[in-house]
mmCIF file of C-alpha atoms and ligand atoms in Angstrom:
data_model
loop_
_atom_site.group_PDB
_atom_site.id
_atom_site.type_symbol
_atom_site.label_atom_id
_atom_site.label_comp_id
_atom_site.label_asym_id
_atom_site.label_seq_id
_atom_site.Cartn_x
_atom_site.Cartn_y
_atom_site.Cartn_z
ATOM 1 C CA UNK A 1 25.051 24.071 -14.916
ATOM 2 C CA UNK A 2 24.109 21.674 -13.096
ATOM 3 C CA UNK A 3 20.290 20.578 -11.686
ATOM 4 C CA UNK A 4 19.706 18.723 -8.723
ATOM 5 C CA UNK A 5 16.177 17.187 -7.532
ATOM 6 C CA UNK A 6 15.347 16.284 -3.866
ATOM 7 C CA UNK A 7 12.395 13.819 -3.422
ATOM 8 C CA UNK A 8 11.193 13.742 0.322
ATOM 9 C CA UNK A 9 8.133 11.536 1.800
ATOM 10 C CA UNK A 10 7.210 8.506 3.835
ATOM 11 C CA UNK A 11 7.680 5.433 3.667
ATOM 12 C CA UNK A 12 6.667 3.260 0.596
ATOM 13 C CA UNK A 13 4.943 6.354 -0.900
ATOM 14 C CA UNK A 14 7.269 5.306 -4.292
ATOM 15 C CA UNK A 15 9.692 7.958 -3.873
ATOM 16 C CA UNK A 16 12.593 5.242 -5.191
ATOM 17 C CA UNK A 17 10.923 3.649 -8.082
ATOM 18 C CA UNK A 18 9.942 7.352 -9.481
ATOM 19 C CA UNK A 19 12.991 8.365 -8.623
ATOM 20 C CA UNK A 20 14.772 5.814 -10.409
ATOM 21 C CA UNK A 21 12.587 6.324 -13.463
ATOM 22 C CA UNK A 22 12.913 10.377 -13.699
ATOM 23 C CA UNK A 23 16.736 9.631 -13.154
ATOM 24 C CA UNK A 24 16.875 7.112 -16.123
ATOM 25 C CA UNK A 25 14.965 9.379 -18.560
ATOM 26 C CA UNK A 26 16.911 12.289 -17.818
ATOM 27 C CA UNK A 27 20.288 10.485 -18.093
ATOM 28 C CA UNK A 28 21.013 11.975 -13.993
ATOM 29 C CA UNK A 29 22.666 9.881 -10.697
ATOM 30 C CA UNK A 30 20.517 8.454 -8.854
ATOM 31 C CA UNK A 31 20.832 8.033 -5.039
ATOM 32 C CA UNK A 32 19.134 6.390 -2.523
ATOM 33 C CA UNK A 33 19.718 7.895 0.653
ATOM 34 C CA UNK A 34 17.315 5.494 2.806
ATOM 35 C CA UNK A 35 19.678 2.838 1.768
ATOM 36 C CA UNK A 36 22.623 4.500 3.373
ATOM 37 C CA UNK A 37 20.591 4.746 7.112
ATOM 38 C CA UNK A 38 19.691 1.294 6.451
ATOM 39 C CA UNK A 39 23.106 0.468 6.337
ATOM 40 C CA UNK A 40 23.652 1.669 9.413
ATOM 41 C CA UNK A 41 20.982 0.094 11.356
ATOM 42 C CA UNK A 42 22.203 -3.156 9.729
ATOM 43 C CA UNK A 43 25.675 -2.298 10.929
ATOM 44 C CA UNK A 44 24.149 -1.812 14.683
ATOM 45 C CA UNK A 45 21.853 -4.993 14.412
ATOM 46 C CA UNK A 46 24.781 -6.661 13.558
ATOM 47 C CA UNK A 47 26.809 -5.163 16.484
ATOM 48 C CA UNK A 48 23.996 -6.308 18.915
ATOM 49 C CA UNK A 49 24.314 -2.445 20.121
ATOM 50 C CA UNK A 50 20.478 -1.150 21.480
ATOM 51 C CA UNK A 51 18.822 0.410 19.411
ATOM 52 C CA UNK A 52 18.204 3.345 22.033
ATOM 53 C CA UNK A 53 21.716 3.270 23.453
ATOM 54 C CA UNK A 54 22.664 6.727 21.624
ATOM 55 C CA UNK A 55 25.804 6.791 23.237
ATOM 56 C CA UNK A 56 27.345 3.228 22.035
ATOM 57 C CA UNK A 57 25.892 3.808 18.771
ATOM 58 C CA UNK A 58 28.019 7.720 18.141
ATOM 59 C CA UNK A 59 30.770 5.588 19.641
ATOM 60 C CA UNK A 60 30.386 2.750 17.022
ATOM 61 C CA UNK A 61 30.270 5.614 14.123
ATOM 62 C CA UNK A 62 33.849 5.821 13.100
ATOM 63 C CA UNK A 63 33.946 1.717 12.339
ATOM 64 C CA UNK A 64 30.816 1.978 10.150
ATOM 65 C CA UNK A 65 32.126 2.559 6.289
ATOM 66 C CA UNK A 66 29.407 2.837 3.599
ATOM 67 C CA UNK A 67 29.650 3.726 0.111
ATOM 68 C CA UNK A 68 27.673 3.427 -2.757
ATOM 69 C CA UNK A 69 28.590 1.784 -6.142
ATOM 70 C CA UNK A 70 26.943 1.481 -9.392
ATOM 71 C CA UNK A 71 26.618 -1.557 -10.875
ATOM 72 C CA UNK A 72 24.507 -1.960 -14.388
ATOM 73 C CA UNK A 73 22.938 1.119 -13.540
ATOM 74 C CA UNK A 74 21.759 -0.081 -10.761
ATOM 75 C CA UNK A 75 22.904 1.687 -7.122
ATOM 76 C CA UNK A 76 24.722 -0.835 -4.365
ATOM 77 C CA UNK A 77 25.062 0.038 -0.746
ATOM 78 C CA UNK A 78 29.107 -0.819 0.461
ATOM 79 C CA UNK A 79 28.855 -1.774 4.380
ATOM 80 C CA UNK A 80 32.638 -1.991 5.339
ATOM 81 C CA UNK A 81 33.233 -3.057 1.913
ATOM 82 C CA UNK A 82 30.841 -5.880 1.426
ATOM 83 C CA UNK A 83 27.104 -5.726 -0.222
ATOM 84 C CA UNK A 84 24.371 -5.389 1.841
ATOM 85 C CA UNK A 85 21.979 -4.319 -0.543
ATOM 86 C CA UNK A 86 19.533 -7.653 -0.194
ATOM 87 C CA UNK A 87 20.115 -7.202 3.504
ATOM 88 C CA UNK A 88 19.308 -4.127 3.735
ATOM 89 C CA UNK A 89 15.616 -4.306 2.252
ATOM 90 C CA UNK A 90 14.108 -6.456 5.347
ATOM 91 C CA UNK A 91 11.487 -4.962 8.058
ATOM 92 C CA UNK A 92 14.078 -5.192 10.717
ATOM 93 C CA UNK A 93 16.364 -3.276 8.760
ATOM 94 C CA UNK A 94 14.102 -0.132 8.312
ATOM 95 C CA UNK A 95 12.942 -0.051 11.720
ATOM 96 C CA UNK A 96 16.851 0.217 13.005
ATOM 97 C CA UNK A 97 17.192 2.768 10.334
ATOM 98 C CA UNK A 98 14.479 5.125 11.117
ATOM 99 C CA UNK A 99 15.884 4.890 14.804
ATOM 100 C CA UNK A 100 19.271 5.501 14.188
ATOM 101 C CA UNK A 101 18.502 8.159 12.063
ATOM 102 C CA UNK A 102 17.297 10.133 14.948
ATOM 103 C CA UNK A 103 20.676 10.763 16.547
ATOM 104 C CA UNK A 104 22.426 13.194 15.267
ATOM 105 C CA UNK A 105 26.098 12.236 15.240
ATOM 106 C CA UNK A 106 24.304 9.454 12.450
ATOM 107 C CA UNK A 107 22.665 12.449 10.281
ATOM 108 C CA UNK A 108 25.853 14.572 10.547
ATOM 109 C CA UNK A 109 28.020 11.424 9.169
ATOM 110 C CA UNK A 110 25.394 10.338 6.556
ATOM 111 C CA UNK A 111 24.296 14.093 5.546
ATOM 112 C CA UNK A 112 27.729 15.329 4.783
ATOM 113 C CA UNK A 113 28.747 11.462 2.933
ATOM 114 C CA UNK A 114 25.022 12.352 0.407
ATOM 115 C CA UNK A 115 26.528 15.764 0.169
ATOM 116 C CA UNK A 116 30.065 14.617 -1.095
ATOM 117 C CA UNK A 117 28.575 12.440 -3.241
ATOM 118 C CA UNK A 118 25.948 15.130 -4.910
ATOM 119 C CA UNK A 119 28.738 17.687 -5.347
ATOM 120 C CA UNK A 120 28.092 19.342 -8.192
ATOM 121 C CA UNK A 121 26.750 16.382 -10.847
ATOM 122 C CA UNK A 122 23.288 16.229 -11.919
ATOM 123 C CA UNK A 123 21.119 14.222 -9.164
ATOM 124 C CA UNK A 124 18.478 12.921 -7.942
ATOM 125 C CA UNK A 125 18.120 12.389 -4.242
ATOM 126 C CA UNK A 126 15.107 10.586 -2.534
ATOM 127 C CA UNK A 127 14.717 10.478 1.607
ATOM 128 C CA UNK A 128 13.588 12.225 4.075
ATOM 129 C CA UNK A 129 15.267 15.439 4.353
ATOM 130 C CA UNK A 130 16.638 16.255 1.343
ATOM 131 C CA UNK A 131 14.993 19.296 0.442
ATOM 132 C CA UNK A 132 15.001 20.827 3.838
ATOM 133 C CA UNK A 133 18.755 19.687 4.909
ATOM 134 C CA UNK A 134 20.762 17.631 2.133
ATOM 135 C CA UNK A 135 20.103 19.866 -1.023
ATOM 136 C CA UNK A 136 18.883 22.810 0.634
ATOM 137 C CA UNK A 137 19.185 24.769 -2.569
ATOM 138 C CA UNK A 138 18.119 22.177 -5.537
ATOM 139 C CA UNK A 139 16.055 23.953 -7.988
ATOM 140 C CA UNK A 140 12.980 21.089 -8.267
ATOM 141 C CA UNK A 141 11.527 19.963 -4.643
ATOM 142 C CA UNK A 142 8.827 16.965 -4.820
ATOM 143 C CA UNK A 143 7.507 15.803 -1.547
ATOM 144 C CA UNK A 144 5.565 12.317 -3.020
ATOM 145 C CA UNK A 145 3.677 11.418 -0.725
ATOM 146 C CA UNK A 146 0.491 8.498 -0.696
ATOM 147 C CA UNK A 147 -2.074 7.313 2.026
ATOM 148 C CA UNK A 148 -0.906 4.359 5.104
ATOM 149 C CA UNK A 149 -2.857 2.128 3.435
ATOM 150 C CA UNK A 150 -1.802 2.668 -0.419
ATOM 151 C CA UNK A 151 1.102 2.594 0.945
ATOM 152 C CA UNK A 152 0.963 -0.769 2.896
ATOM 153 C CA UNK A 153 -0.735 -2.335 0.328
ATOM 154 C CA UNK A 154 2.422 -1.563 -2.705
ATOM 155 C CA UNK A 155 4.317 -3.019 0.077
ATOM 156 C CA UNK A 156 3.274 -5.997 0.356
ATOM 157 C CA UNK A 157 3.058 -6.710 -3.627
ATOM 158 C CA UNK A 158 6.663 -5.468 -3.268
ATOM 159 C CA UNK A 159 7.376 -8.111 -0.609
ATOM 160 C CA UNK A 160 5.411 -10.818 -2.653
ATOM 161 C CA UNK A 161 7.208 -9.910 -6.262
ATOM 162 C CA UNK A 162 10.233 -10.415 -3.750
ATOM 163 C CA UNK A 163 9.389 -13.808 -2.566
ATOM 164 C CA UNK A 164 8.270 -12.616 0.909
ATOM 165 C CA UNK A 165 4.571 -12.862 2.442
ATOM 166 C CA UNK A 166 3.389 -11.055 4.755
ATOM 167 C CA UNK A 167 0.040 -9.460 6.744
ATOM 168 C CA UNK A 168 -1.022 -6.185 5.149
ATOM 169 C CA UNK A 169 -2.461 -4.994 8.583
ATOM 170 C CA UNK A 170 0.927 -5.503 10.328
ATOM 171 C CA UNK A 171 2.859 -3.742 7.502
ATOM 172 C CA UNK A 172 0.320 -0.711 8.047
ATOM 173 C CA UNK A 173 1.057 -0.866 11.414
ATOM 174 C CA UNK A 174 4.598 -0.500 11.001
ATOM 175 C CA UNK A 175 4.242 1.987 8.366
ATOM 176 C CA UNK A 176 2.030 4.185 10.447
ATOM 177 C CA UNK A 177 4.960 3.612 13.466
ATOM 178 C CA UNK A 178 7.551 4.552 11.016
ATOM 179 C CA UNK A 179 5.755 7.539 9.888
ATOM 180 C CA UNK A 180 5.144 8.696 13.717
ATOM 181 C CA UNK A 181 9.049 8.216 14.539
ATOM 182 C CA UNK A 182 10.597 9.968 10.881
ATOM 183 C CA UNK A 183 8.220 12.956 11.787
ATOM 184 C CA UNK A 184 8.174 13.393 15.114
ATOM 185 C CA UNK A 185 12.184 13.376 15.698
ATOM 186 C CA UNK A 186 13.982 16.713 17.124
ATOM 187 C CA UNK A 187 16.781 16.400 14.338
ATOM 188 C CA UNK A 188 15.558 17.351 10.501
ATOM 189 C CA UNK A 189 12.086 15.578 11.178
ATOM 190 C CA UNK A 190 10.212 14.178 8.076
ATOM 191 C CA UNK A 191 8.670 17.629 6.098
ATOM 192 C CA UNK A 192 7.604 19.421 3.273
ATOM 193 C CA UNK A 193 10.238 21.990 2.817
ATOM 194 C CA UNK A 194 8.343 25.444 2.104
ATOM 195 C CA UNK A 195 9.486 25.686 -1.526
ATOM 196 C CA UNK A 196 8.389 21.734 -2.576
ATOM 197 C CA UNK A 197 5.551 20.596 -5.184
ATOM 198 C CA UNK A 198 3.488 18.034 -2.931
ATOM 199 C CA UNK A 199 2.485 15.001 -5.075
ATOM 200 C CA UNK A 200 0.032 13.100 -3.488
ATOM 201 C CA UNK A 201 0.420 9.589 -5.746
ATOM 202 C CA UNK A 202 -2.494 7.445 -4.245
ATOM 203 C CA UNK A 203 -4.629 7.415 -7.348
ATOM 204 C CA UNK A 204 -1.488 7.872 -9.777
ATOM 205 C CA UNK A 205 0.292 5.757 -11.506
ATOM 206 C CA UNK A 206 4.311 5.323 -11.373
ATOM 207 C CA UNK A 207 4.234 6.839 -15.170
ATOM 208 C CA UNK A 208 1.401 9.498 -14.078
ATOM 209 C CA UNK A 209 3.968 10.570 -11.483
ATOM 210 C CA UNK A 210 7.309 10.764 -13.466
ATOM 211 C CA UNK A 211 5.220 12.822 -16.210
ATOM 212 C CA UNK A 212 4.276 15.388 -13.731
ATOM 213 C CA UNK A 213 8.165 15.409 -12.494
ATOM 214 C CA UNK A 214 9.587 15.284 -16.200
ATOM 215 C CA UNK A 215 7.085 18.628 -16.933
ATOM 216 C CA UNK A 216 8.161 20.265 -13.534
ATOM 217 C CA UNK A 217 12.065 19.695 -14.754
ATOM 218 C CA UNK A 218 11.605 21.064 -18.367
ATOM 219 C CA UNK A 219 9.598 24.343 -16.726
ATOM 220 C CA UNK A 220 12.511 24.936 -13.889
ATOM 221 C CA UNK A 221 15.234 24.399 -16.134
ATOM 222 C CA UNK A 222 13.379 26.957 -19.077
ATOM 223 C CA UNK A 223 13.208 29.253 -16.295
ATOM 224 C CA UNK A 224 16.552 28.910 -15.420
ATOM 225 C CA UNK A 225 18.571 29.240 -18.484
HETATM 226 O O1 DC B 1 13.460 5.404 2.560
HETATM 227 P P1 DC B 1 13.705 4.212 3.456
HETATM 228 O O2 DC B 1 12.436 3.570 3.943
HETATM 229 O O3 DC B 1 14.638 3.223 2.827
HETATM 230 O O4 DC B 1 14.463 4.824 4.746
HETATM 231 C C1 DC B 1 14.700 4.064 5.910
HETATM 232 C C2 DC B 1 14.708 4.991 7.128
HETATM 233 O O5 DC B 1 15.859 5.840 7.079
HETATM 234 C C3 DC B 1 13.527 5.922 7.262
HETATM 235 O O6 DC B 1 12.504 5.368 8.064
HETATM 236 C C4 DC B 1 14.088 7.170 7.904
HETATM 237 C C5 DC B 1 15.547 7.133 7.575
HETATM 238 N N1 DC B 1 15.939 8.141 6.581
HETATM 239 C C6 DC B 1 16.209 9.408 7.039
HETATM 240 O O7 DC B 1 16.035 9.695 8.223
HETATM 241 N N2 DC B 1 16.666 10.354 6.178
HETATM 242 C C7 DC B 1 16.835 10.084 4.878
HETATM 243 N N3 DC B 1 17.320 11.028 4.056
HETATM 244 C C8 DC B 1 16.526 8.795 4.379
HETATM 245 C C9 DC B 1 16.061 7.839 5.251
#
């Protein structure tokens, strides 16, 4: 039988690279669901379509094809067949992606794309509403979450590692605005579903994290077989 694992939280509270790590030691698919709004946003940018024009943007849907590939173990995003998965990583990008993630024509597309993919293999999911909407039923629910400025600050050595400088107050800032916008939207805001394990990995470490996860895994799945 298959197990599936939804990892929900905000922004740069690590939810990818734990994810990535549970999913390589337990040999499961890993997907990145962020990356999929992100293409999106990137698709709209690219469009110059406003950001808050709801309308154009449901309209625009049906030209906007993304799919994800593995390459080396490693997940690419497919925007109308080309790579966008440096692209995709900018500030710009995740701003457009938490807004078009508010409409709901963009969740229903994206939702039931995660869905198809999941199917019945064994996954890990990380976003923003996969425990209450995507994977409703997945045995093991982890919302990871870490404080604004934790947060901001792993962002920035992220940015740096990646070439990129920038000011950790303004990265805050836009964290904090991200935050506001993923959890105050009407459709499937940012939350802990009822039946998650909150981890709150400020004073953790990546490997403190994945430890907890790997336990939580080996006690669902005893209980389950
Ligand atoms: O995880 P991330 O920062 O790459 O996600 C970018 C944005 O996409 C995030 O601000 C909100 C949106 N998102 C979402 O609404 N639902 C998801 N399952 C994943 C991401």
């Amino acid at each position: 039988m298959s197990f599936q694992i939804a990892i929900d939280g905000p922004a740069g509270a690590g939810k990818s690279t734990i994810a990535r790590k549970t999913a390589s030691e337990l040999g499961f698919l890993y997907i990145d669901t962020g990356a999929m709004y992100r293409a999106l946003g990137l698709y709209i940018l690219d469009r110059s379509i406003p950001l808050d024009d709801e309308a154009a943007i449901e309209a625009s849907l049906p030209g906007a094809d993304i799919q994800l590939t593995m390459e080396n173990g490693e997940q690419h995003v497919l925007l109308n067949g080309c790579d966008v998965n440096g692209r995709i990583r900018t500030e710009e990008a995740g701003m457009a992606a938490s807004k078009v993630s508010t409409y709901r024509a963009v969740r229903k597309k994206l939702v039931e794309c995660q869905q198809k993919i999941a199917g019945s293999l064994d996954v890990i999911m990380d976003g923003r509403d996969i425990g209450t909407v995507v994977l409703k039923n997945a045995p093991l629910k982890i919302f990871l979450t870490a404080s604004p400025h934790i947060r901001a600050l792993r962002r920035k050595e992220d940015l740096a590692l990646r070439g990129t400088a920038a000011d950790l107050q303004e990265i805050e800032e836009d964290i904090r605005k991200r935050d506001e916008q993923d959890m105050n939207r009407a459709e499937s805001p940012l939350r802990q579903a009822e039946d998650a394990v909150c981890i709150d990995s400020s004073d953790l470490t990546i490997d403190e994290v994945t430890d907890k996860i790997l336990a939580l895994v080996r006690e669902r799945r005893g209980s389950a077989s």
